[in-house]
Short mmCIF file of C-alpha atoms in Angstrom, two decimals:
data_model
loop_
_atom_site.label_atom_id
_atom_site.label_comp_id
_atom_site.label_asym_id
_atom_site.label_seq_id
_atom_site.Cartn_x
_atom_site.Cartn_y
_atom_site.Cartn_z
CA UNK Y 1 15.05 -27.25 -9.96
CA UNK Y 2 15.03 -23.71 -11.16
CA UNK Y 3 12.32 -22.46 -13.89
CA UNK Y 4 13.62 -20.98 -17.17
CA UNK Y 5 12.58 -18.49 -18.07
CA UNK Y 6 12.96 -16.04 -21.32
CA UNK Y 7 12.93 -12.32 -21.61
CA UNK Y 8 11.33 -11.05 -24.59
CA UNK Y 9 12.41 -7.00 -24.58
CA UNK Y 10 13.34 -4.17 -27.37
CA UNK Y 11 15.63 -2.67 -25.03
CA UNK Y 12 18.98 -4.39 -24.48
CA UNK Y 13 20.06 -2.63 -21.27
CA UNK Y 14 16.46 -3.79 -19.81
CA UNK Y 15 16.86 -7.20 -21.15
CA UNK Y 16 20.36 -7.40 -19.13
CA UNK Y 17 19.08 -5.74 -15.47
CA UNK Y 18 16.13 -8.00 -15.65
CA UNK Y 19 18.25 -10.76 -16.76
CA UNK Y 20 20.48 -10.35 -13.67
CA UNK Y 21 17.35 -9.57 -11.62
CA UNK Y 22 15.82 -12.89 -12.29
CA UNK Y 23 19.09 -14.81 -12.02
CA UNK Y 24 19.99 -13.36 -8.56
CA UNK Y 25 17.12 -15.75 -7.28
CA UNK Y 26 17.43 -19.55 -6.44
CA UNK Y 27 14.19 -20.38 -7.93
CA UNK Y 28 14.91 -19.15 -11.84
CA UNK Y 29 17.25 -18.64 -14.25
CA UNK Y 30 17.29 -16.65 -17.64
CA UNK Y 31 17.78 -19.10 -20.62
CA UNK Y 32 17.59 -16.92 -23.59
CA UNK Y 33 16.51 -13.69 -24.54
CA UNK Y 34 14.48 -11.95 -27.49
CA UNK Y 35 14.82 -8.10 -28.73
CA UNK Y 36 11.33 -8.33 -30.45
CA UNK Y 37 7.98 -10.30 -30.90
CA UNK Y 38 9.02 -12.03 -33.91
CA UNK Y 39 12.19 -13.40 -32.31
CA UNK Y 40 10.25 -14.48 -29.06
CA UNK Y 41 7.26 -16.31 -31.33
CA UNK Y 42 10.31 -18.40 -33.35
CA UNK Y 43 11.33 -19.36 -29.92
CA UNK Y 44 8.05 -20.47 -28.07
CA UNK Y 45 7.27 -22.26 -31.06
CA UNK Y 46 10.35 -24.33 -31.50
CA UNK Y 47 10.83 -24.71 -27.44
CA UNK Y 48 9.57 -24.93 -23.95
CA UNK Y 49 9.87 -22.45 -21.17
CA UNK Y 50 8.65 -22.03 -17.41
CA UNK Y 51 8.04 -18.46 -18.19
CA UNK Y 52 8.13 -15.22 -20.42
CA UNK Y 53 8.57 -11.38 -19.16
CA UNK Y 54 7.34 -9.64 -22.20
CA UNK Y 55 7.78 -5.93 -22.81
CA UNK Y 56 4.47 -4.79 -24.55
CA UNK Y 57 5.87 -1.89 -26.81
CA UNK Y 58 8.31 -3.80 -29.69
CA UNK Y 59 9.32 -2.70 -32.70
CA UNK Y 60 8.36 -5.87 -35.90
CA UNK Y 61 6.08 -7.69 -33.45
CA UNK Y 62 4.56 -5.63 -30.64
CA UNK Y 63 3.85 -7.86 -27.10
CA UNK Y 64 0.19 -7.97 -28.05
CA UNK Y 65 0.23 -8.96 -31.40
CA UNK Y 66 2.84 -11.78 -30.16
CA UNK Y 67 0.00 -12.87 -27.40
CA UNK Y 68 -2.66 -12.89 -30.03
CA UNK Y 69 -0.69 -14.96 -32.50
CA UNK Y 70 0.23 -17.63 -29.40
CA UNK Y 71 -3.15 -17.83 -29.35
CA UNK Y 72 -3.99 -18.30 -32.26
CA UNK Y 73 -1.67 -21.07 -33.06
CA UNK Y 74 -2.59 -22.79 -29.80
CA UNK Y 75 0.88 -22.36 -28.24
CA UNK Y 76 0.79 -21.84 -24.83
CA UNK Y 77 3.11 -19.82 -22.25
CA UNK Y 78 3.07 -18.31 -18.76
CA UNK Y 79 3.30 -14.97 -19.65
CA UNK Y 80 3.94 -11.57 -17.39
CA UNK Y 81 3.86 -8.66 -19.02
CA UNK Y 82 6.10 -5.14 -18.49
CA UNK Y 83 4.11 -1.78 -18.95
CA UNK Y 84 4.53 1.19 -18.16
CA UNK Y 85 1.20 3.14 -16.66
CA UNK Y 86 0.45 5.57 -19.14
CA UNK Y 87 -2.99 5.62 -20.22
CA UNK Y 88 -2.62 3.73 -23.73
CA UNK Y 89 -0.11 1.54 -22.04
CA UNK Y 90 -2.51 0.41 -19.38
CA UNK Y 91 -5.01 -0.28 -21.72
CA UNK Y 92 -2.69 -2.62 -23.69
CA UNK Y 93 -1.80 -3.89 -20.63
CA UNK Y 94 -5.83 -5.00 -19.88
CA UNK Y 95 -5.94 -6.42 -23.23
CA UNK Y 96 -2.82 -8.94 -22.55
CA UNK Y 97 -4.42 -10.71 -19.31
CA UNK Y 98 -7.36 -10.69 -21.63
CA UNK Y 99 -5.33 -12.84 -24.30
CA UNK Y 100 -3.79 -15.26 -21.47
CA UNK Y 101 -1.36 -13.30 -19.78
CA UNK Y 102 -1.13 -14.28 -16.09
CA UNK Y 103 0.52 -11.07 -14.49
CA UNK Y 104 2.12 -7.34 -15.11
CA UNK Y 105 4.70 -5.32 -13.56
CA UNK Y 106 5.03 -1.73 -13.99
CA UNK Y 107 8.04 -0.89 -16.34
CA UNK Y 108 10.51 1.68 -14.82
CA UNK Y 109 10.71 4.89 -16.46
CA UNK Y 110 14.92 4.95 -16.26
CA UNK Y 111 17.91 2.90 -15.52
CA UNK Y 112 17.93 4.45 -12.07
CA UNK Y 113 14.33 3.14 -11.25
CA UNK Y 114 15.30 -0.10 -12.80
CA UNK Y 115 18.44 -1.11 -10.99
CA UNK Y 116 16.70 0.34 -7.84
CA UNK Y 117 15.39 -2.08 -4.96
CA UNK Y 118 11.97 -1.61 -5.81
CA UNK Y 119 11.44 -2.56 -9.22
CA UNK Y 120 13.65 -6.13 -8.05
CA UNK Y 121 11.23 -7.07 -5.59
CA UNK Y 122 8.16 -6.29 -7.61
CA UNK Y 123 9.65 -8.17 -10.38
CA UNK Y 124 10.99 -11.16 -8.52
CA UNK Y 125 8.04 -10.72 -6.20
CA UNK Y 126 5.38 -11.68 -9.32
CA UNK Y 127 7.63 -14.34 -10.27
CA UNK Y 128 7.54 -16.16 -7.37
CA UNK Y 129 4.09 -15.59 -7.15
CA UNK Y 130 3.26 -16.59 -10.39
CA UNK Y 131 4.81 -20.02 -10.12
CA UNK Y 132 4.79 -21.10 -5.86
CA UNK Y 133 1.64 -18.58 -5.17
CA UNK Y 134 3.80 -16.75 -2.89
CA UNK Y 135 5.75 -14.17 -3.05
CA UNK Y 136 8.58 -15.74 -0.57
CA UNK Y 137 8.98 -18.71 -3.22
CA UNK Y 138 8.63 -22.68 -2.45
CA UNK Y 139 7.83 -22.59 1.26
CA UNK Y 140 4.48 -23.04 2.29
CA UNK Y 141 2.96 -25.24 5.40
CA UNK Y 142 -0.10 -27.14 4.52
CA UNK Y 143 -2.88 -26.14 6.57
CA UNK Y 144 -1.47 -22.14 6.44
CA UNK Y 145 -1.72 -19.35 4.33
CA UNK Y 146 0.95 -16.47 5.12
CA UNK Y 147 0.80 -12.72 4.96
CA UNK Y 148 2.97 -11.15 2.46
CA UNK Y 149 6.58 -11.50 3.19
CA UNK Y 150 8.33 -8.49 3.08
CA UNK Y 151 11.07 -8.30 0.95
CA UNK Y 152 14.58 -8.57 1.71
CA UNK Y 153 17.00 -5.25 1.73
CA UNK Y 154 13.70 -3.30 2.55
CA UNK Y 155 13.47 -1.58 5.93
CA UNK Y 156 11.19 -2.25 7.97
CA UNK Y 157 9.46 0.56 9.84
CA UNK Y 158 7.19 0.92 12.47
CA UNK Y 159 3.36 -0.01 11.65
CA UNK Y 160 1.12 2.45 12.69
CA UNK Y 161 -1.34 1.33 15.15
CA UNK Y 162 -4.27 2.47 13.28
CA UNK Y 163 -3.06 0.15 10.27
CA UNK Y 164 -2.43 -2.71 12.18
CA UNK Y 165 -5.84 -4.41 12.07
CA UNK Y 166 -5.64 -4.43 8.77
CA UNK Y 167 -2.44 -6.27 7.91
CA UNK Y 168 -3.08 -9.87 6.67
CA UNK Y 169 -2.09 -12.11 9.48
CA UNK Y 170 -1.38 -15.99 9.23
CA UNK Y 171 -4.51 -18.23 8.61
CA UNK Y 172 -4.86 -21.33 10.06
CA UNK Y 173 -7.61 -23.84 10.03
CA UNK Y 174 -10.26 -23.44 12.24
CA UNK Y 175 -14.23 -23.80 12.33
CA UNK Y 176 -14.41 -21.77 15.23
CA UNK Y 177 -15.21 -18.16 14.05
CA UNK Y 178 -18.94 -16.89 14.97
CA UNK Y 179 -21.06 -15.66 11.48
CA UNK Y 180 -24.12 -14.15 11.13
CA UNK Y 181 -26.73 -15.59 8.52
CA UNK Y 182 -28.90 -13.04 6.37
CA UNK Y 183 -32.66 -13.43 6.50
CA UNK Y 184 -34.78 -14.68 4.24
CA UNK Y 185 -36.35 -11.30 3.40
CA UNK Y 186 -33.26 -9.15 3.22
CA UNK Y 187 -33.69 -6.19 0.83
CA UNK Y 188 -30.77 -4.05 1.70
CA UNK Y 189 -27.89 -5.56 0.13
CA UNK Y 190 -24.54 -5.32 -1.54
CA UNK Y 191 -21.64 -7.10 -3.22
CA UNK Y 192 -18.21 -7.21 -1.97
CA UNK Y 193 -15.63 -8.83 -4.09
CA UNK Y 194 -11.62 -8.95 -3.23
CA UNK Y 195 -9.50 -10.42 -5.63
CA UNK Y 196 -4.97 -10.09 -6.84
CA UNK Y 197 -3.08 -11.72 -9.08
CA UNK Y 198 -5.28 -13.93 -12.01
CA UNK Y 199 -8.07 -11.10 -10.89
CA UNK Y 200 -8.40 -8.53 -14.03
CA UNK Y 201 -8.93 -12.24 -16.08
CA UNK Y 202 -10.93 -13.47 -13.78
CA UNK Y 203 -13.43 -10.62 -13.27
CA UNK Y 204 -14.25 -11.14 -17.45
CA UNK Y 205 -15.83 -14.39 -16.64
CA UNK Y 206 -17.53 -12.85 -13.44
CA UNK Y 207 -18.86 -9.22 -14.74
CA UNK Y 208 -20.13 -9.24 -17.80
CA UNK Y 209 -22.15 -12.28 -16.56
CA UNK Y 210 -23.97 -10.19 -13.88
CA UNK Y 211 -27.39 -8.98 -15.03
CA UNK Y 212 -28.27 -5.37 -15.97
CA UNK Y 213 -31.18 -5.84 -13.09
CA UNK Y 214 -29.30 -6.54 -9.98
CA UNK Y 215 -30.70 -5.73 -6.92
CA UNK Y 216 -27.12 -4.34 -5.33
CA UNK Y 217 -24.43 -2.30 -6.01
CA UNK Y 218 -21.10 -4.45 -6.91
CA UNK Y 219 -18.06 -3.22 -4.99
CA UNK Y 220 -14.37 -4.63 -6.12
CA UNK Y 221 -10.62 -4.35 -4.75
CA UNK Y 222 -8.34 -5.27 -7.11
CA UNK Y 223 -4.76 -4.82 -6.47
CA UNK Y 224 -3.72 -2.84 -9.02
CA UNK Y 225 -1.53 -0.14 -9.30
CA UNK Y 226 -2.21 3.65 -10.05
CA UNK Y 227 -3.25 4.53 -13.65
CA UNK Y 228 -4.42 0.97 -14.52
CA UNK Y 229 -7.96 0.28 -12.55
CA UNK Y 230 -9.22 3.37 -14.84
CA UNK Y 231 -8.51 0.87 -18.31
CA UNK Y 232 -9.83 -2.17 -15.97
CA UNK Y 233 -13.17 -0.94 -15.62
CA UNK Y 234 -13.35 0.71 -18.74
CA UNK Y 235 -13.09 -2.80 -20.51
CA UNK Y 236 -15.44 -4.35 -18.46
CA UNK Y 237 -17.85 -2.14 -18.83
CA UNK Y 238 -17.72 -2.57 -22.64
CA UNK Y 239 -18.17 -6.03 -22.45
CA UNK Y 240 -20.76 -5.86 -19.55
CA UNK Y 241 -24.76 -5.43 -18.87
CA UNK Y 242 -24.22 -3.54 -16.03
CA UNK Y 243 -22.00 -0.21 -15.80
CA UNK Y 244 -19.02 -0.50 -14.97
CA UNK Y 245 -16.99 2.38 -13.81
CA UNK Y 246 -13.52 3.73 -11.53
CA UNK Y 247 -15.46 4.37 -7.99
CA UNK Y 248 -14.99 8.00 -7.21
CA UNK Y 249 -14.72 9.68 -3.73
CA UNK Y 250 -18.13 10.86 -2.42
CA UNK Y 251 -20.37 9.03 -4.96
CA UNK Y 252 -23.37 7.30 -3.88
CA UNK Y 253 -23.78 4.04 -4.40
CA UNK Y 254 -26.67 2.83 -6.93
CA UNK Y 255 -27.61 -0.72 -7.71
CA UNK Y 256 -26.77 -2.34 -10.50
CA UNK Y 257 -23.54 -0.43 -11.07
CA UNK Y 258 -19.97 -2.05 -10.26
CA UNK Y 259 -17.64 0.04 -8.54
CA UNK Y 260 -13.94 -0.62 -9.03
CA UNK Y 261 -11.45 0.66 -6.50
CA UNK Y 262 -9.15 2.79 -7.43
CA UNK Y 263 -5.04 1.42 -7.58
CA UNK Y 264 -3.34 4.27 -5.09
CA UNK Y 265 -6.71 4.35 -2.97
CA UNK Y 266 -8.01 2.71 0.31
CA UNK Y 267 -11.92 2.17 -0.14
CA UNK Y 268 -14.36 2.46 2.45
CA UNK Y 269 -18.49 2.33 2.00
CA UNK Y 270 -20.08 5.04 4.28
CA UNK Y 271 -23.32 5.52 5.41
CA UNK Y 272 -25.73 7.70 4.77
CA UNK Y 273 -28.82 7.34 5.56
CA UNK Y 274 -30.42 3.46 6.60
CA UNK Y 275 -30.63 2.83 3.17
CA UNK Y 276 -27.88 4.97 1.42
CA UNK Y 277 -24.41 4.58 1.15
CA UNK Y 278 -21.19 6.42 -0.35
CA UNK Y 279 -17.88 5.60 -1.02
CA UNK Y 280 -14.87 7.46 0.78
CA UNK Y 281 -11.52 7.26 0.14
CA UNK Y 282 -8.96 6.46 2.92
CA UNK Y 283 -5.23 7.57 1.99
CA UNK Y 284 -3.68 5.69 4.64
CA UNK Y 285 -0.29 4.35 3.66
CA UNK Y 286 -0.54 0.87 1.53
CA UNK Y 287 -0.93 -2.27 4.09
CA UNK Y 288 1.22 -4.96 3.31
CA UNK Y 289 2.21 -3.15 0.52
CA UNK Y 290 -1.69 -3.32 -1.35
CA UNK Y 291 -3.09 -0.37 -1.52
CA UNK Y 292 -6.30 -0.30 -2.35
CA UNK Y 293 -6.20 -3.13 0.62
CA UNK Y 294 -9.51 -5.73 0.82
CA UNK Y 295 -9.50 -5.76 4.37
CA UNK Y 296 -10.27 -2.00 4.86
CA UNK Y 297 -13.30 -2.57 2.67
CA UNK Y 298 -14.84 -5.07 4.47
CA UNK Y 299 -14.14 -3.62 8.11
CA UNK Y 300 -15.95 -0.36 6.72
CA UNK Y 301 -18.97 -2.58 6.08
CA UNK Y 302 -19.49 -3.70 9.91
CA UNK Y 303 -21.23 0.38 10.30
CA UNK Y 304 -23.24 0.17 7.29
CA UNK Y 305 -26.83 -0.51 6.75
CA UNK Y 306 -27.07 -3.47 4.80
CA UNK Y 307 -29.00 -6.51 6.30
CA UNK Y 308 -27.02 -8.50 3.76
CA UNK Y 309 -23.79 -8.61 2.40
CA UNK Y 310 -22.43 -11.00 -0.24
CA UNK Y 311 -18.52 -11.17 0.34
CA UNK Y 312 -17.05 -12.78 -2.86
CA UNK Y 313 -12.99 -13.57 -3.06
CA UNK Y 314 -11.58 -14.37 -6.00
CA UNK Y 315 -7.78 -15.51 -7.52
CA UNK Y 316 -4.88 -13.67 -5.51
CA UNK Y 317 -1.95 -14.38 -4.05
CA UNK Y 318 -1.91 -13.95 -0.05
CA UNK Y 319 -4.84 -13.61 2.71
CA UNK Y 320 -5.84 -9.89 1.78
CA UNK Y 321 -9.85 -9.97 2.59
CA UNK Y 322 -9.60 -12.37 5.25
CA UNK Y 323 -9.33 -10.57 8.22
CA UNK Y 324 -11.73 -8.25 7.09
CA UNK Y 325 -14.52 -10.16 6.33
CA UNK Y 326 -13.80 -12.50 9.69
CA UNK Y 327 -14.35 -9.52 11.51
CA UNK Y 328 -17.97 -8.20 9.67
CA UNK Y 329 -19.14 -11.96 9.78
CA UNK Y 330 -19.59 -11.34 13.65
CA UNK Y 331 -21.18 -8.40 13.04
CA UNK Y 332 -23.58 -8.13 9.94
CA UNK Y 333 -25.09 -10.89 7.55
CA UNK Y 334 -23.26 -11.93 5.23
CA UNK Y 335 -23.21 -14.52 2.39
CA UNK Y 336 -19.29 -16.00 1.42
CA UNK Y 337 -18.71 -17.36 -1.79
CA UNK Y 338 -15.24 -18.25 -2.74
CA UNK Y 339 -13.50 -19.11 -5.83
CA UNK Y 340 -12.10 -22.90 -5.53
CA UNK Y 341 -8.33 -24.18 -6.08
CA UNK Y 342 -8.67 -25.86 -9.62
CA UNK Y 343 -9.96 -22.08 -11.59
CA UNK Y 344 -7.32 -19.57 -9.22
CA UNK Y 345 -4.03 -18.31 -10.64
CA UNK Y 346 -3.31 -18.39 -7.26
CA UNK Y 347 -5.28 -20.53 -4.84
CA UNK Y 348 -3.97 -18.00 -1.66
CA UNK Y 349 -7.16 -15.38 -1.25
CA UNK Y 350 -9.42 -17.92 -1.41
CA UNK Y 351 -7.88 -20.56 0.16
CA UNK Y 352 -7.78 -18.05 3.14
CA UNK Y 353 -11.04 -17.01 3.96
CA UNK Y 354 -11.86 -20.96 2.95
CA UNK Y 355 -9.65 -22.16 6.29
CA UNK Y 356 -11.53 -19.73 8.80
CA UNK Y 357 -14.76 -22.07 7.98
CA UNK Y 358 -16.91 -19.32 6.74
CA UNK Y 359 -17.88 -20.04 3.45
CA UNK Y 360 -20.78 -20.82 2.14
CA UNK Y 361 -19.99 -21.62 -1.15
CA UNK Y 362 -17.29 -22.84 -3.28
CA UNK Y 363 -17.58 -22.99 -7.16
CA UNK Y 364 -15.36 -22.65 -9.90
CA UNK Y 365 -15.03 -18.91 -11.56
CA UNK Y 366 -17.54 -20.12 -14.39
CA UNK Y 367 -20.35 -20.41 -11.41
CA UNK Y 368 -19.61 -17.34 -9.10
CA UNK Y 369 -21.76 -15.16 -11.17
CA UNK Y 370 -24.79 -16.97 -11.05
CA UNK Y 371 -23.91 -17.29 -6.99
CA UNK Y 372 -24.02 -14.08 -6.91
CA UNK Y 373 -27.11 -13.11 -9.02
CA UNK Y 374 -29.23 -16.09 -6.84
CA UNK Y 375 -28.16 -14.79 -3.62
CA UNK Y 376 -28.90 -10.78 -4.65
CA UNK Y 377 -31.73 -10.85 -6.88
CA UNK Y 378 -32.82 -9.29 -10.07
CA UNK Y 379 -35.55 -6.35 -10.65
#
C-alpha cells in the first residue's frame, strides 16, 4: 500500500514538481497539499498522514512555528523538512529535527535545479529512507544490510581505485572478524562516532550528556551537507559541557572538545607525535555519495597512536562506518558501542557494524553517553 503523504509549501510551482516527484514512485502518493503553516496545522489536526515535506520559510505560519505548535498540542507527524543552506536557513533547519522532525533535503535554488535529476533522487531518496530505512524502498533480506543503491537515470562511472575500500559493501552475519581488546591501563584514547539520518536528533541526547572532563577528544561524521554541520555544532555546543565546534583542517586535537566533520569534507586524524594528533582534510570525491564518509575516518585511525579507541555508531540509514571500523578492529584497540533497533530512525548503521560480531555494547541512545564516559574517563 502506498504512504500518503502531504506537501506543506508557499510556493505553488514547488508544491506541483514535488508533487509529481513523489507520485512518480510506487511506494507514495501525494494526498493533499498546503500553501502555508496554518493550512497544514488545520489539516494534521483534523487527519492522518504517512508523511509531511514541509518548506521552512511560509508566509502566516512559518515551518517552525507549525513544528512547535504540533508539539505543543501533542499531534504527531513524520516530518522532512526543505531548506535551503544559507546560514539562517541551516540554523532553522537544526532547530526542526530538534522539535521532531525526522529528515531535511536541501531546497533547490530554481526551477531548473528542481526538475533536475538530482534534487528527485535526494528527495525520493529520504523518503524511502525515512519510511523502509533504505533508500531503494521495501526490499531488504533479513540477515543483510546493503550499500546505498544508486539511483536510477544516474550514470555510473568508474570508481577510482583509491576510493574503493571505502565504499560500503554488503554486510552479512558473521562472528568471524578478528578484534583487538584495549588494556586495562590505556591512557591514549579517543572517540569515534558515525552516525546519518535520525543523527543531528540523536547527537542532543548523546553530547550535551558528555562531561566537561573527558579524558578524549570526541570525533563525529555526520552526513550532512555543506553549510549545515557549521549550525549543527554550533547548537550543540550551546546546549553542551564540552565545546563543541566545526573541525578545521590542521587543528590539533585536544580532549574534551567534540569535533564535527565538516558536510563537503572527507576527515582523517593524523599523527603527530605518539601522543598528538591533527585532523586533515581529504577532498576525495564523495563515496557512495556521503561525503564526509565514516569509513575514511576510521581507516585513518589504524596509523594513529591511540592504545584505545571507542568507535560509537549511531541512527543512519546504510552500512557507512562498517567497513572502516572492521578494518581498525584488526589493527588497534578498540571499544564498539552501538545504538540498538528500538531508539534508531533508521536501524541500518548500527545494525551493520552489529552483524560483523564486533560490538561490545548495545544500549538505547539514552545510555550511549554514559558508555562512553565509563569506557574514556573523566579528569
Amino acid at each position: 500500500m502506498k504512504k500518503n503523504i502531504l506537501v506543506i509549501d508557499d510556493s505553488a510551482l514547488l508544491r506541483r514538481v514535488m508533487c509529481d516527484i513523489i507520485n512518480s514512485d510506487s511506494n507514495f502518493q501525494v494526498v493533499d497539499t498546503c500553501k502555508d503553516g496554518v493550512e497544514g496545522y488545520e489539516k494534521l489536526k483534523n487527519n492522518t498522514f504517512d508523511g509531511v515535506i514541509l518548506d521552512v520559510n511560509m508566509p502566516k505560519m512559518s515551518g517552525l512555528e507549525l513544528l512547535e505548535k504540533l508539539k505543543k498540542d501533542g499531534i504527531k507527524a513524520k516530518i522532512i523538512v526543505v531548506s535551503t543552506v544559507s546560514r539562517a536557513d541551516s540554523q532553522v533547519t537544526i532547530k526542526a529535527l530538534e522539535l521532531g522532525a525526522i529528515d531535511f533535503v536541501e531546497k533547490p535554488s530554481n526551477i531548473i535545479e528542481a526538475k533536475g535529476e538530482d534534487f528527485k533522487n535526494r528527495l525520493i531518496t529520504i523518503l524511502n529512507t525515512s519510511f523502509y530505512g533504505s533508500s531503494a524502498g521495501r526490499v531488504r533480506r533479513k540477515n543483510s544490510v546493503q550499500a546505498p543503491v544508486t539511483p536510477p537515470n544516474r550514470q555510473v562511472r568508474p570508481v577510482d581505485p583509491k576510493i574503493e575500500r571505502f565504499r560500503p559493501v554488503e554486510v552479512s552475519k558473521t562472528s568471524n572478524n578478528r578484534k583487538i581488546k584495549p588494556s586495562k591501563g590505556a591512557k591514549n584514547t579517543l572517540v569515534a562516532i558515525a552516525c546519518s539520518t535520525g543523527g543531528p536528533k540523536a547527537l542532543q541526547r548523546v553530547v550535551p550528556y558528555i562531561p566537561s572532563g573527558l579524558e578524549a577528544p570526541v570525533v563525529i561524521v555526520q552526513h550532512m551537507p555543506k553549510g549545515f554541520t557549521k549550525s549543527l555544532a554550533e547548537r550543540l555546543n550551546e546546549i553542551s559541557k564540552v565545546k563543541v565546534k566545526e573541525a578545521e583542517n590542521g587543528e590539533i586535537l585536544k580532549k574534551g572538545v567534540v569535533y564535527i566533520a565538516p558536510g563537503g569534507n572527507h576527515l582523517e586524524i593524523k599523527k603527530v607525535s605518539d601522543t598528538s594528533h591533527k585532523i586533515a582534510f581529504n577532498d576525495m570525491p564523495a563515496i557512495g555519495g556521503l561525503k564526509p564518509c565514516a569509513n575514511v575516518m576510521y581507516d585513518s585511525l589504524i596509523t594513529s597512536g591511540y592504545d584505545k579507541i571507542v568507535c560509537v555508531v549511531l541512527t543512519g540509514m546504510g552500512a557507512d562506518g562498517t567497513a572502516g571500523i572492521t578494518s581498525l578492529a584488526s589493527k588497534k584497540p578498540v571499544y564498539i558501542i552501538s545504538q540498538n533497533e528500538q531508539t534508531c530512525v533508521v536501524y541500518g548503521m548500527p545494525r551493520a557494524i552489529a552483524l560483523t560480531g564486533l560490538v561490545d555494547e548495545i544500549v538505547p541512545l539514552g545510555e550511549v553517553a554514559n558508555s562512553i564516559t565509563k569506557n574514556v574517563g573523566v579528569e
